[in-house]
Tab-separated table of C-alpha atoms in Angstrom:
chain	number	residue	atom	x	y	z
A	1	UNK	CA	-27.147	3.853	-6.111
A	2	UNK	CA	-27.686	0.983	-3.777
A	3	UNK	CA	-26.921	-0.377	-0.337
A	4	UNK	CA	-26.049	-3.973	0.402
A	5	UNK	CA	-26.815	-6.189	3.391
A	6	UNK	CA	-25.421	-9.653	4.198
A	7	UNK	CA	-27.109	-11.763	6.892
A	8	UNK	CA	-25.207	-14.749	8.291
A	9	UNK	CA	-23.634	-15.510	4.915
A	10	UNK	CA	-21.639	-18.752	4.857
A	11	UNK	CA	-19.877	-20.573	2.042
A	12	UNK	CA	-18.574	-24.143	2.380
A	13	UNK	CA	-16.473	-25.950	-0.195
A	14	UNK	CA	-16.444	-29.655	0.721
A	15	UNK	CA	-15.079	-29.707	4.251
A	16	UNK	CA	-13.655	-26.194	4.076
A	17	UNK	CA	-15.573	-23.180	5.330
A	18	UNK	CA	-14.340	-20.268	3.204
A	19	UNK	CA	-16.765	-17.660	4.573
A	20	UNK	CA	-18.402	-18.049	7.990
A	21	UNK	CA	-21.485	-16.259	9.314
A	22	UNK	CA	-20.780	-12.863	7.731
A	23	UNK	CA	-23.101	-10.062	8.826
A	24	UNK	CA	-22.379	-6.784	7.049
A	25	UNK	CA	-24.210	-3.644	5.966
A	26	UNK	CA	-22.749	-1.372	3.298
A	27	UNK	CA	-24.572	1.914	2.900
A	28	UNK	CA	-25.463	3.106	-0.547
A	29	UNK	CA	-22.786	5.244	-2.155
A	30	UNK	CA	-20.081	3.968	0.219
A	31	UNK	CA	-16.618	2.822	-0.741
A	32	UNK	CA	-16.151	-0.368	1.224
A	33	UNK	CA	-12.858	-2.285	1.208
A	34	UNK	CA	-12.628	-5.950	2.177
A	35	UNK	CA	-9.108	-6.440	3.527
A	36	UNK	CA	-7.256	-9.557	4.634
A	37	UNK	CA	-4.329	-11.884	3.900
A	38	UNK	CA	-4.286	-14.323	0.979
A	39	UNK	CA	-6.728	-17.161	1.401
A	40	UNK	CA	-8.926	-15.475	3.980
A	41	UNK	CA	-12.126	-15.600	1.893
A	42	UNK	CA	-12.108	-12.077	0.421
A	43	UNK	CA	-12.625	-13.048	-3.188
A	44	UNK	CA	-15.098	-15.788	-2.247
A	45	UNK	CA	-17.183	-13.185	-0.417
A	46	UNK	CA	-17.108	-10.929	-3.459
A	47	UNK	CA	-18.135	-13.827	-5.721
A	48	UNK	CA	-21.062	-14.557	-3.421
A	49	UNK	CA	-22.188	-10.943	-3.672
A	50	UNK	CA	-21.814	-11.102	-7.446
A	51	UNK	CA	-23.697	-14.405	-7.705
A	52	UNK	CA	-20.714	-16.255	-9.129
A	53	UNK	CA	-20.804	-18.626	-6.171
A	54	UNK	CA	-23.883	-20.019	-4.458
A	55	UNK	CA	-24.470	-19.121	-0.786
A	56	UNK	CA	-24.385	-22.204	1.470
A	57	UNK	CA	-26.309	-20.435	4.215
A	58	UNK	CA	-27.610	-16.944	4.835
A	59	UNK	CA	-29.094	-14.176	2.687
A	60	UNK	CA	-27.914	-11.220	0.580
A	61	UNK	CA	-30.050	-8.119	0.107
A	62	UNK	CA	-29.644	-5.305	-2.400
A	63	UNK	CA	-31.863	-2.322	-1.842
A	64	UNK	CA	-33.788	-4.456	0.661
A	65	UNK	CA	-34.517	-7.013	-2.083
A	66	UNK	CA	-33.416	-10.622	-1.460
A	67	UNK	CA	-30.995	-11.425	-4.304
A	68	UNK	CA	-29.518	-14.556	-2.741
A	69	UNK	CA	-30.723	-16.859	-5.540
A	70	UNK	CA	-30.670	-14.298	-8.358
A	71	UNK	CA	-28.562	-15.038	-11.434
A	72	UNK	CA	-25.419	-12.791	-11.783
A	73	UNK	CA	-26.697	-11.068	-14.911
A	74	UNK	CA	-29.850	-10.048	-13.097
A	75	UNK	CA	-28.106	-8.340	-10.150
A	76	UNK	CA	-27.110	-5.171	-11.998
A	77	UNK	CA	-23.586	-5.267	-10.661
A	78	UNK	CA	-20.308	-4.820	-12.560
A	79	UNK	CA	-17.174	-6.690	-11.548
A	80	UNK	CA	-13.549	-5.884	-12.386
A	81	UNK	CA	-11.160	-8.791	-11.998
A	82	UNK	CA	-7.483	-8.994	-11.085
A	83	UNK	CA	-6.571	-10.406	-14.502
A	84	UNK	CA	-8.755	-7.795	-16.328
A	85	UNK	CA	-10.757	-10.490	-18.214
A	86	UNK	CA	-10.653	-8.570	-21.496
A	87	UNK	CA	-11.534	-10.266	-24.788
A	88	UNK	CA	-8.211	-10.536	-26.627
A	89	UNK	CA	-9.800	-10.588	-30.123
A	90	UNK	CA	-11.790	-7.369	-29.517
A	91	UNK	CA	-10.461	-3.780	-29.657
A	92	UNK	CA	-10.620	-1.461	-26.653
A	93	UNK	CA	-13.749	0.121	-28.123
A	94	UNK	CA	-15.383	-3.318	-28.601
A	95	UNK	CA	-14.421	-4.483	-25.127
A	96	UNK	CA	-15.965	-1.426	-23.464
A	97	UNK	CA	-19.039	-1.593	-25.723
A	98	UNK	CA	-19.584	-5.354	-25.252
A	99	UNK	CA	-22.205	-5.138	-22.500
A	100	UNK	CA	-24.089	-2.314	-24.287
A	101	UNK	CA	-24.369	-4.365	-27.460
A	102	UNK	CA	-25.788	-7.282	-25.436
A	103	UNK	CA	-28.437	-4.900	-24.137
A	104	UNK	CA	-29.327	-3.970	-27.681
A	105	UNK	CA	-28.413	-0.280	-27.461
A	106	UNK	CA	-28.060	1.699	-30.717
A	107	UNK	CA	-24.748	2.289	-32.471
A	108	UNK	CA	-24.767	6.061	-31.915
A	109	UNK	CA	-25.582	5.744	-28.248
A	110	UNK	CA	-22.922	3.152	-27.776
A	111	UNK	CA	-20.326	5.330	-29.553
A	112	UNK	CA	-21.170	8.340	-27.383
A	113	UNK	CA	-20.974	6.374	-24.145
A	114	UNK	CA	-17.721	4.649	-24.993
A	115	UNK	CA	-16.065	7.872	-26.071
A	116	UNK	CA	-17.244	9.632	-22.932
A	117	UNK	CA	-15.991	6.912	-20.597
A	118	UNK	CA	-12.698	6.381	-22.388
A	119	UNK	CA	-12.030	10.136	-22.271
A	120	UNK	CA	-12.630	10.248	-18.526
A	121	UNK	CA	-10.165	7.339	-18.102
A	122	UNK	CA	-7.489	8.809	-20.411
A	123	UNK	CA	-7.663	5.954	-22.967
A	124	UNK	CA	-9.551	7.720	-25.766
A	125	UNK	CA	-6.527	7.345	-28.023
A	126	UNK	CA	-6.387	3.551	-27.460
A	127	UNK	CA	-9.892	2.654	-28.679
A	128	UNK	CA	-8.583	0.970	-31.860
A	129	UNK	CA	-5.981	-1.168	-30.096
A	130	UNK	CA	-6.180	-4.730	-28.846
A	131	UNK	CA	-5.469	-5.728	-25.224
A	132	UNK	CA	-2.076	-7.229	-26.168
A	133	UNK	CA	-0.956	-3.805	-27.321
A	134	UNK	CA	-1.735	-2.167	-23.933
A	135	UNK	CA	0.243	-1.764	-20.742
A	136	UNK	CA	-1.055	-3.252	-17.499
A	137	UNK	CA	-2.388	0.078	-16.339
A	138	UNK	CA	-4.164	0.692	-19.657
A	139	UNK	CA	-5.767	-2.759	-19.516
A	140	UNK	CA	-7.040	-2.011	-16.023
A	141	UNK	CA	-8.570	1.246	-17.289
A	142	UNK	CA	-10.299	-0.631	-20.095
A	143	UNK	CA	-11.708	-3.172	-17.646
A	144	UNK	CA	-12.910	-0.323	-15.381
A	145	UNK	CA	-14.428	1.462	-18.397
A	146	UNK	CA	-16.312	-1.661	-19.399
A	147	UNK	CA	-17.805	-1.766	-15.867
A	148	UNK	CA	-18.669	1.947	-15.741
A	149	UNK	CA	-20.357	2.103	-19.125
A	150	UNK	CA	-23.017	-0.381	-17.948
A	151	UNK	CA	-24.129	2.078	-15.237
A	152	UNK	CA	-24.639	-0.651	-12.599
A	153	UNK	CA	-26.063	-0.187	-9.133
A	154	UNK	CA	-22.886	-1.591	-7.509
A	155	UNK	CA	-19.217	-1.952	-8.517
A	156	UNK	CA	-17.128	-4.933	-7.412
A	157	UNK	CA	-13.334	-4.854	-7.668
A	158	UNK	CA	-11.290	-7.968	-6.992
A	159	UNK	CA	-7.624	-7.008	-6.359
A	160	UNK	CA	-7.604	-4.831	-9.462
A	161	UNK	CA	-4.153	-3.296	-8.797
A	162	UNK	CA	-2.177	-6.309	-7.657
A	163	UNK	CA	-0.485	-6.962	-10.999
A	164	UNK	CA	0.756	-3.428	-11.371
A	165	UNK	CA	4.013	-1.734	-10.214
A	166	UNK	CA	4.063	0.632	-7.249
A	167	UNK	CA	3.918	3.848	-9.329
A	168	UNK	CA	0.903	2.684	-11.342
A	169	UNK	CA	-0.872	1.458	-8.209
A	170	UNK	CA	-0.501	4.897	-6.725
A	171	UNK	CA	-1.836	6.598	-9.858
A	172	UNK	CA	-4.850	4.244	-10.165
A	173	UNK	CA	-5.694	4.575	-6.474
A	174	UNK	CA	-6.176	8.287	-7.066
A	175	UNK	CA	-8.285	7.538	-10.118
A	176	UNK	CA	-10.512	5.162	-8.187
A	177	UNK	CA	-11.125	7.857	-5.585
A	178	UNK	CA	-12.042	10.420	-8.277
A	179	UNK	CA	-14.180	7.877	-10.019
A	180	UNK	CA	-16.129	7.122	-6.874
A	181	UNK	CA	-16.654	10.836	-6.163
A	182	UNK	CA	-17.911	11.395	-9.691
A	183	UNK	CA	-20.249	8.368	-9.918
A	184	UNK	CA	-21.486	8.332	-6.270
A	185	UNK	CA	-22.088	4.580	-6.606
A	186	UNK	CA	-21.600	1.817	-4.072
A	187	UNK	CA	-18.147	0.244	-4.437
A	188	UNK	CA	-16.901	-2.988	-2.830
A	189	UNK	CA	-13.173	-3.416	-3.331
A	190	UNK	CA	-11.099	-6.458	-2.282
A	191	UNK	CA	-7.406	-6.204	-1.493
A	192	UNK	CA	-4.659	-7.722	0.652
A	193	UNK	CA	-2.802	-4.416	0.633
A	194	UNK	CA	-3.449	-2.341	3.774
A	195	UNK	CA	-2.190	0.820	2.083
A	196	UNK	CA	-4.867	0.473	-0.591
A	197	UNK	CA	-7.477	-0.280	2.047
A	198	UNK	CA	-6.607	2.731	4.253
A	199	UNK	CA	-6.336	5.139	1.316
A	200	UNK	CA	-9.447	4.086	-0.560
A	201	UNK	CA	-11.866	2.848	2.064
A	202	UNK	CA	-14.574	4.824	3.848
A	203	UNK	CA	-15.509	1.549	5.480
A	204	UNK	CA	-12.986	-1.284	5.897
A	205	UNK	CA	-13.897	-4.910	6.627
A	206	UNK	CA	-10.951	-6.921	7.991
A	207	UNK	CA	-11.295	-10.638	7.279
A	208	UNK	CA	-9.377	-13.607	8.640
A	209	UNK	CA	-10.099	-17.255	7.833
A	210	UNK	CA	-13.569	-16.365	6.577
A	211	UNK	CA	-14.548	-14.468	9.718
A	212	UNK	CA	-14.981	-10.725	10.079
A	213	UNK	CA	-12.526	-9.361	12.654
A	214	UNK	CA	-13.574	-5.742	12.584
A	215	UNK	CA	-15.623	-3.271	10.484
A	216	UNK	CA	-14.591	0.390	10.905
A	217	UNK	CA	-13.082	3.453	9.363
A	218	UNK	CA	-9.392	3.342	8.383
A	219	UNK	CA	-8.424	5.687	11.251
A	220	UNK	CA	-10.359	3.658	13.859
A	221	UNK	CA	-8.780	0.406	12.690
A	222	UNK	CA	-5.361	1.920	13.300
A	223	UNK	CA	-6.135	3.676	16.585
A	224	UNK	CA	-8.630	1.246	18.089
A	225	UNK	CA	-8.027	-2.356	16.816
A	226	UNK	CA	-10.518	-4.901	18.059
A	227	UNK	CA	-8.022	-7.721	18.496
A	228	UNK	CA	-4.433	-8.793	18.128
A	229	UNK	CA	-4.834	-9.777	14.476
A	230	UNK	CA	-6.140	-6.358	13.414
A	231	UNK	CA	-3.507	-4.631	15.545
A	232	UNK	CA	-0.660	-6.404	13.831
A	233	UNK	CA	-2.165	-6.401	10.331
A	234	UNK	CA	-2.757	-2.657	10.171
A	235	UNK	CA	0.231	-0.320	10.282
A	236	UNK	CA	3.675	-0.157	8.733
A	237	UNK	CA	5.874	-1.099	10.515
A	238	UNK	CA	3.400	-3.271	12.448
A	239	UNK	CA	2.491	-2.717	16.076
A	240	UNK	CA	5.115	-3.973	18.526
A	241	UNK	CA	3.698	-6.943	20.488
A	242	UNK	CA	5.317	-8.238	23.693
A	243	UNK	CA	4.143	-11.408	25.370
A	244	UNK	CA	4.525	-10.655	29.103
A	245	UNK	CA	3.320	-11.847	32.476
A	246	UNK	CA	1.476	-9.531	34.863
A	247	UNK	CA	3.087	-9.561	38.340
A	248	UNK	CA	2.153	-7.736	41.520
A	249	UNK	CA	5.315	-6.436	43.097
A	250	UNK	CA	5.208	-4.125	46.122
A	251	UNK	CA	1.597	-3.198	45.282
A	252	UNK	CA	2.602	-2.220	41.774
A	253	UNK	CA	1.732	-4.121	38.651
A	254	UNK	CA	4.731	-4.967	36.541
A	255	UNK	CA	5.007	-6.588	33.115
A	256	UNK	CA	7.705	-9.228	33.140
A	257	UNK	CA	9.535	-11.637	30.838
A	258	UNK	CA	12.687	-13.076	32.306
A	259	UNK	CA	15.073	-10.123	32.926
A	260	UNK	CA	12.830	-7.731	31.019
A	261	UNK	CA	10.543	-5.978	33.544
A	262	UNK	CA	8.798	-2.598	33.691
A	263	UNK	CA	5.924	-1.054	35.538
A	264	UNK	CA	2.605	-1.229	33.679
A	265	UNK	CA	1.459	2.198	32.369
A	266	UNK	CA	-0.840	3.971	34.772
A	267	UNK	CA	-3.711	3.847	32.286
A	268	UNK	CA	-3.442	0.065	32.212
A	269	UNK	CA	-3.057	-0.625	35.912
A	270	UNK	CA	-6.717	-1.092	36.777
A	271	UNK	CA	-7.658	-3.279	33.836
A	272	UNK	CA	-4.613	-5.512	34.512
A	273	UNK	CA	-5.572	-6.214	38.129
A	274	UNK	CA	-7.664	-9.237	37.067
A	275	UNK	CA	-4.746	-10.626	35.009
A	276	UNK	CA	-2.167	-10.914	37.799
A	277	UNK	CA	0.051	-13.977	37.279
A	278	UNK	CA	-1.352	-14.404	33.771
A	279	UNK	CA	0.234	-13.803	30.386
A	280	UNK	CA	-1.048	-10.955	28.226
A	281	UNK	CA	0.007	-9.284	24.990
A	282	UNK	CA	1.246	-5.739	25.420
A	283	UNK	CA	1.258	-3.656	22.234
A	284	UNK	CA	2.431	-0.193	21.148
A	285	UNK	CA	3.100	1.543	17.844
A	286	UNK	CA	6.681	2.382	16.791
A	287	UNK	CA	5.665	6.069	16.808
A	288	UNK	CA	4.702	5.838	20.514
A	289	UNK	CA	8.205	4.836	21.716
A	290	UNK	CA	11.310	6.986	21.588
A	291	UNK	CA	14.977	6.768	22.345
A	292	UNK	CA	15.753	8.650	25.552
A	293	UNK	CA	19.133	8.660	27.403
A	294	UNK	CA	17.211	8.806	30.698
A	295	UNK	CA	14.773	6.043	29.806
A	296	UNK	CA	14.220	3.087	32.162
A	297	UNK	CA	14.177	0.521	29.372
A	298	UNK	CA	17.275	-0.711	27.581
A	299	UNK	CA	18.073	-2.312	24.268
A	300	UNK	CA	20.595	-2.861	21.491
A	301	UNK	CA	20.090	-1.537	17.975
A	302	UNK	CA	20.058	-4.272	15.346
A	303	UNK	CA	19.648	-2.011	12.301
A	304	UNK	CA	17.846	1.118	11.117
A	305	UNK	CA	15.381	0.985	8.265
A	306	UNK	CA	14.778	4.143	6.269
A	307	UNK	CA	11.846	4.730	3.991
A	308	UNK	CA	11.843	8.152	2.318
A	309	UNK	CA	12.715	10.442	5.263
A	310	UNK	CA	11.263	8.226	7.990
A	311	UNK	CA	13.672	6.121	10.125
A	312	UNK	CA	12.803	3.132	12.317
A	313	UNK	CA	15.383	1.509	14.526
A	314	UNK	CA	15.087	-2.227	15.142
A	315	UNK	CA	15.973	-2.683	18.806
A	316	UNK	CA	16.571	-5.995	20.654
A	317	UNK	CA	15.169	-5.674	24.161
A	318	UNK	CA	15.273	-9.394	25.103
A	319	UNK	CA	17.040	-12.371	23.472
A	320	UNK	CA	13.717	-13.303	21.801
A	321	UNK	CA	12.113	-9.854	21.421
A	322	UNK	CA	12.842	-7.089	18.910
A	323	UNK	CA	10.812	-3.903	18.526
A	324	UNK	CA	10.602	-0.987	16.097
A	325	UNK	CA	11.069	2.574	17.353
A	326	UNK	CA	10.713	5.649	15.232
A	327	UNK	CA	13.915	7.722	15.361
A	328	UNK	CA	15.003	11.120	14.101
A	329	UNK	CA	18.089	9.797	12.330
A	330	UNK	CA	19.721	6.425	11.658
A	331	UNK	CA	21.382	4.696	14.637
A	332	UNK	CA	24.472	2.547	14.243
A	333	UNK	CA	24.003	-1.220	14.706
A	334	UNK	CA	25.076	-2.599	18.130
A	335	UNK	CA	24.474	0.803	19.762
A	336	UNK	CA	23.233	0.367	23.319
A	337	UNK	CA	20.234	2.601	23.898
A	338	UNK	CA	17.622	3.521	26.447
A	339	UNK	CA	14.009	4.131	25.535
A	340	UNK	CA	10.661	5.213	26.890
A	341	UNK	CA	7.032	4.635	26.030
A	342	UNK	CA	4.149	7.043	25.832
A	343	UNK	CA	2.110	6.229	28.913
A	344	UNK	CA	-1.401	6.380	27.399
A	345	UNK	CA	-0.601	4.841	23.993
A	346	UNK	CA	-0.499	1.117	24.772
A	347	UNK	CA	-2.832	-1.744	23.795
A	348	UNK	CA	-3.633	-4.790	25.846
A	349	UNK	CA	-4.793	-8.199	24.611
A	350	UNK	CA	-5.605	-11.379	26.512
A	351	UNK	CA	-3.866	-14.661	25.729
A	352	UNK	CA	-6.557	-15.429	23.128
A	353	UNK	CA	-5.747	-12.156	21.352
A	354	UNK	CA	-8.895	-10.305	22.311
A	355	UNK	CA	-8.670	-6.624	23.338
A	356	UNK	CA	-8.861	-5.940	27.082
């Protein structure tokens, strides 16, 4: 097992900074997920850890040993790629055994290890097949088996499930969790899918434009986002965000945008005193608002979205603002409704998007 530490790690390609000043500690045995939108530097960061890209600035430590300039093959890491990277001319057995043969292990030892790993991954009956004869999920299991059989200090996964359908992704997520529990090794897993991140990760690193936005547990990311980006990136449907102006009316702070106006929640009154006559972002989760015939706030239902047995009404509360509200049952489009907000479940961000 091993822990990993990155100190001020930066990667520049020409005039583009792909990763900027990353400081990160991943404890040994942890399952760490690097999460962010496409092009944010996730895979580049993983390649830097693996040694597939050179660090422009900063240092990388594994088990307190500086590995910044160490060749990839000397880092004792195993990487699983999005496209599986299997050798098409080799059978499943030969693909899994490839690294063991390079290390010069004996035939009987290789056979025992490959059969053990393939059995644990449910592909023991596919050992004689070639990659072209396998499904996407089976190919991913082979790629994972090839990584496991090497017994590395650290596993790196680069969007391993992105080419699979929803059912297979769900199955393999469960397998990754069981695999981590069984091996107790450090895992660093890159994805753009927040569901994967929140299900798999013990520690989640949110990345945007090469910069770390927040490092936390899945629950803390959802309940206590550090900034506007994290707040809107985590959660389905996303957090409702209203751009409003803070006004002092009759010694009460109100949040205003044209005809839309409501008193700021009591829990937010004090912190908003310094933002009077300024614009802020006011956020709340769809679960923290509800339709209420006696509510002070009004809106018109645009449509209701249903996923499984969960319903969310899309409600227009201003010509330019629509919000999502969790409802008990579908509501007809164009219905005029009133709604209320849980007083203590709001989030405030300044005009730069930082939490206040």
